[in-house]
């Protein structure tokens, strides 16, 4: 009986270890290739409106994953501070220069945020890790 319990425990632990953290995949969930491996379960904010509401409510969003539809973008001539607009008040800023098109859904991880002149948000981001 002890051997059976021991085997069941070892099997359970092995299964747990095999299905644990794998990028953003946790406990038997799978990566979704259409969202760069980020499933709805791990998406903190699924729209720019939801994200802006959280910012305006003073919620700490550093490290959050955000999905938004790209409204406009502007690449910097110096390759720094490329701007990706997600609405009237949200400006996502990055040193990276992903190839994007207006209307495309972007998934990013927030690094830091700041409110400029009480009017618009500057959000530093990086691509979420796989």
Coordinates of C-alpha atoms in Angstrom, one line a residue:
X1 CA 0.0 0.0 0.0
X2 CA 2.9 2.4 0.8
X3 CA 4.4 1.7 -2.6
X4 CA 1.2 2.5 -4.3
X5 CA 0.8 5.8 -2.5
X6 CA 4.5 6.6 -3.1
X7 CA 4.1 5.9 -6.9
X8 CA 0.9 8.0 -7.0
X9 CA 2.6 10.9 -5.3
X10 CA 5.7 10.7 -7.6
X11 CA 3.4 10.5 -10.7
X12 CA 1.4 13.6 -9.4
X13 CA 4.6 15.6 -8.7
X14 CA 6.1 14.6 -12.1
X15 CA 2.9 15.7 -13.9
X16 CA 2.9 19.0 -12.0
X17 CA 6.5 19.7 -12.9
X18 CA 5.9 18.9 -16.5
X19 CA 2.9 21.2 -16.8
X20 CA 4.2 24.1 -14.8
X21 CA 5.7 27.4 -16.0
X22 CA 6.8 27.3 -19.7
X23 CA 7.0 31.0 -20.7
X24 CA 3.4 32.0 -20.1
X25 CA 2.0 28.5 -20.2
X26 CA 0.9 27.3 -16.8
X27 CA -0.8 24.2 -15.6
X28 CA -2.1 22.5 -18.8
X29 CA -2.9 25.6 -20.8
X30 CA -1.5 26.2 -24.2
X31 CA 0.1 29.1 -26.0
X32 CA -2.0 30.9 -28.6
X33 CA 0.0 31.7 -31.7
X34 CA -2.3 34.5 -32.7
X35 CA -1.4 36.5 -29.5
X36 CA 2.3 35.9 -29.3
X37 CA 1.8 33.1 -26.8
X38 CA -0.4 35.1 -24.5
X39 CA -3.8 33.5 -23.8
X40 CA -6.8 35.4 -22.4
X41 CA -6.1 33.8 -19.0
X42 CA -2.8 35.8 -18.7
X43 CA -3.9 38.9 -20.5
X44 CA -4.2 41.7 -17.9
X45 CA -5.9 44.2 -20.2
X46 CA -7.5 43.1 -23.4
X47 CA -8.2 46.6 -24.8
X48 CA -6.8 50.1 -24.8
X49 CA -10.0 51.3 -23.1
X50 CA -9.8 48.8 -20.3
X51 CA -6.1 49.7 -19.8
X52 CA -6.7 53.5 -19.9
X53 CA -9.5 53.1 -17.3
X54 CA -7.0 51.2 -15.0
X55 CA -4.4 54.0 -15.5
X56 CA -6.9 56.7 -14.7
X57 CA -8.0 54.8 -11.5
X58 CA -4.3 54.8 -10.3
X59 CA -3.8 51.1 -10.6
X60 CA -0.2 50.0 -10.8
X61 CA 0.2 48.5 -14.3
X62 CA 3.9 48.0 -14.5
X63 CA 4.6 44.5 -15.8
X64 CA 1.0 44.1 -17.1
X65 CA 0.3 42.6 -20.5
X66 CA -1.8 44.8 -22.8
X67 CA -3.6 44.1 -26.1
X68 CA -4.6 47.1 -28.2
X69 CA -5.4 47.9 -31.7
X70 CA -2.8 50.2 -33.3
X71 CA -4.4 53.6 -34.3
X72 CA -1.2 55.3 -35.6
X73 CA 2.5 55.0 -35.2
X74 CA 5.6 57.1 -35.8
X75 CA 9.2 55.8 -36.1
X76 CA 11.9 58.0 -34.7
X77 CA 14.7 59.1 -37.0
X78 CA 17.2 58.2 -34.4
X79 CA 15.8 54.7 -33.9
X80 CA 14.8 55.6 -30.3
X81 CA 11.4 56.3 -28.8
X82 CA 9.2 54.9 -31.5
X83 CA 5.6 55.9 -30.8
X84 CA 2.6 53.6 -31.1
X85 CA -0.8 55.2 -30.5
X86 CA -3.7 53.2 -29.1
X87 CA -6.2 56.0 -28.8
X88 CA -6.4 59.7 -28.1
X89 CA -4.6 59.5 -24.7
X90 CA -2.4 56.4 -24.9
X91 CA 1.1 56.6 -26.4
X92 CA 3.2 53.4 -26.2
X93 CA 6.9 54.1 -26.6
X94 CA 9.7 51.6 -27.4
X95 CA 13.3 51.5 -28.6
X96 CA 12.3 48.5 -30.7
X97 CA 10.8 48.9 -34.1
X98 CA 8.3 46.1 -34.7
X99 CA 6.9 45.9 -38.1
X100 CA 3.2 46.9 -37.7
X101 CA 0.3 48.3 -39.6
X102 CA -2.5 50.5 -38.5
X103 CA -5.4 48.4 -37.3
X104 CA -3.2 45.6 -36.2
X105 CA -3.5 44.1 -32.7
X106 CA -0.4 44.6 -30.6
X107 CA 0.5 42.7 -27.4
X108 CA 3.0 44.4 -25.1
X109 CA 4.4 44.2 -21.6
X110 CA 4.3 47.6 -19.8
X111 CA 7.6 48.7 -18.3
X112 CA 6.6 52.1 -17.0
X113 CA 4.0 54.8 -17.3
X114 CA 3.8 58.5 -16.8
X115 CA 1.0 61.1 -17.3
X116 CA 2.1 64.2 -19.3
X117 CA 0.4 67.5 -18.6
X118 CA -2.6 65.6 -17.1
X119 CA -3.7 64.8 -20.6
X120 CA -2.0 61.9 -22.2
X121 CA -0.2 58.7 -21.0
X122 CA 3.3 57.7 -22.1
X123 CA 3.7 54.0 -21.7
X124 CA 7.2 52.4 -22.1
X125 CA 6.8 48.8 -23.3
X126 CA 8.6 45.7 -24.5
X127 CA 7.3 42.7 -26.3
X128 CA 6.1 40.0 -23.9
X129 CA 8.5 37.1 -23.4
X130 CA 7.6 33.9 -25.0

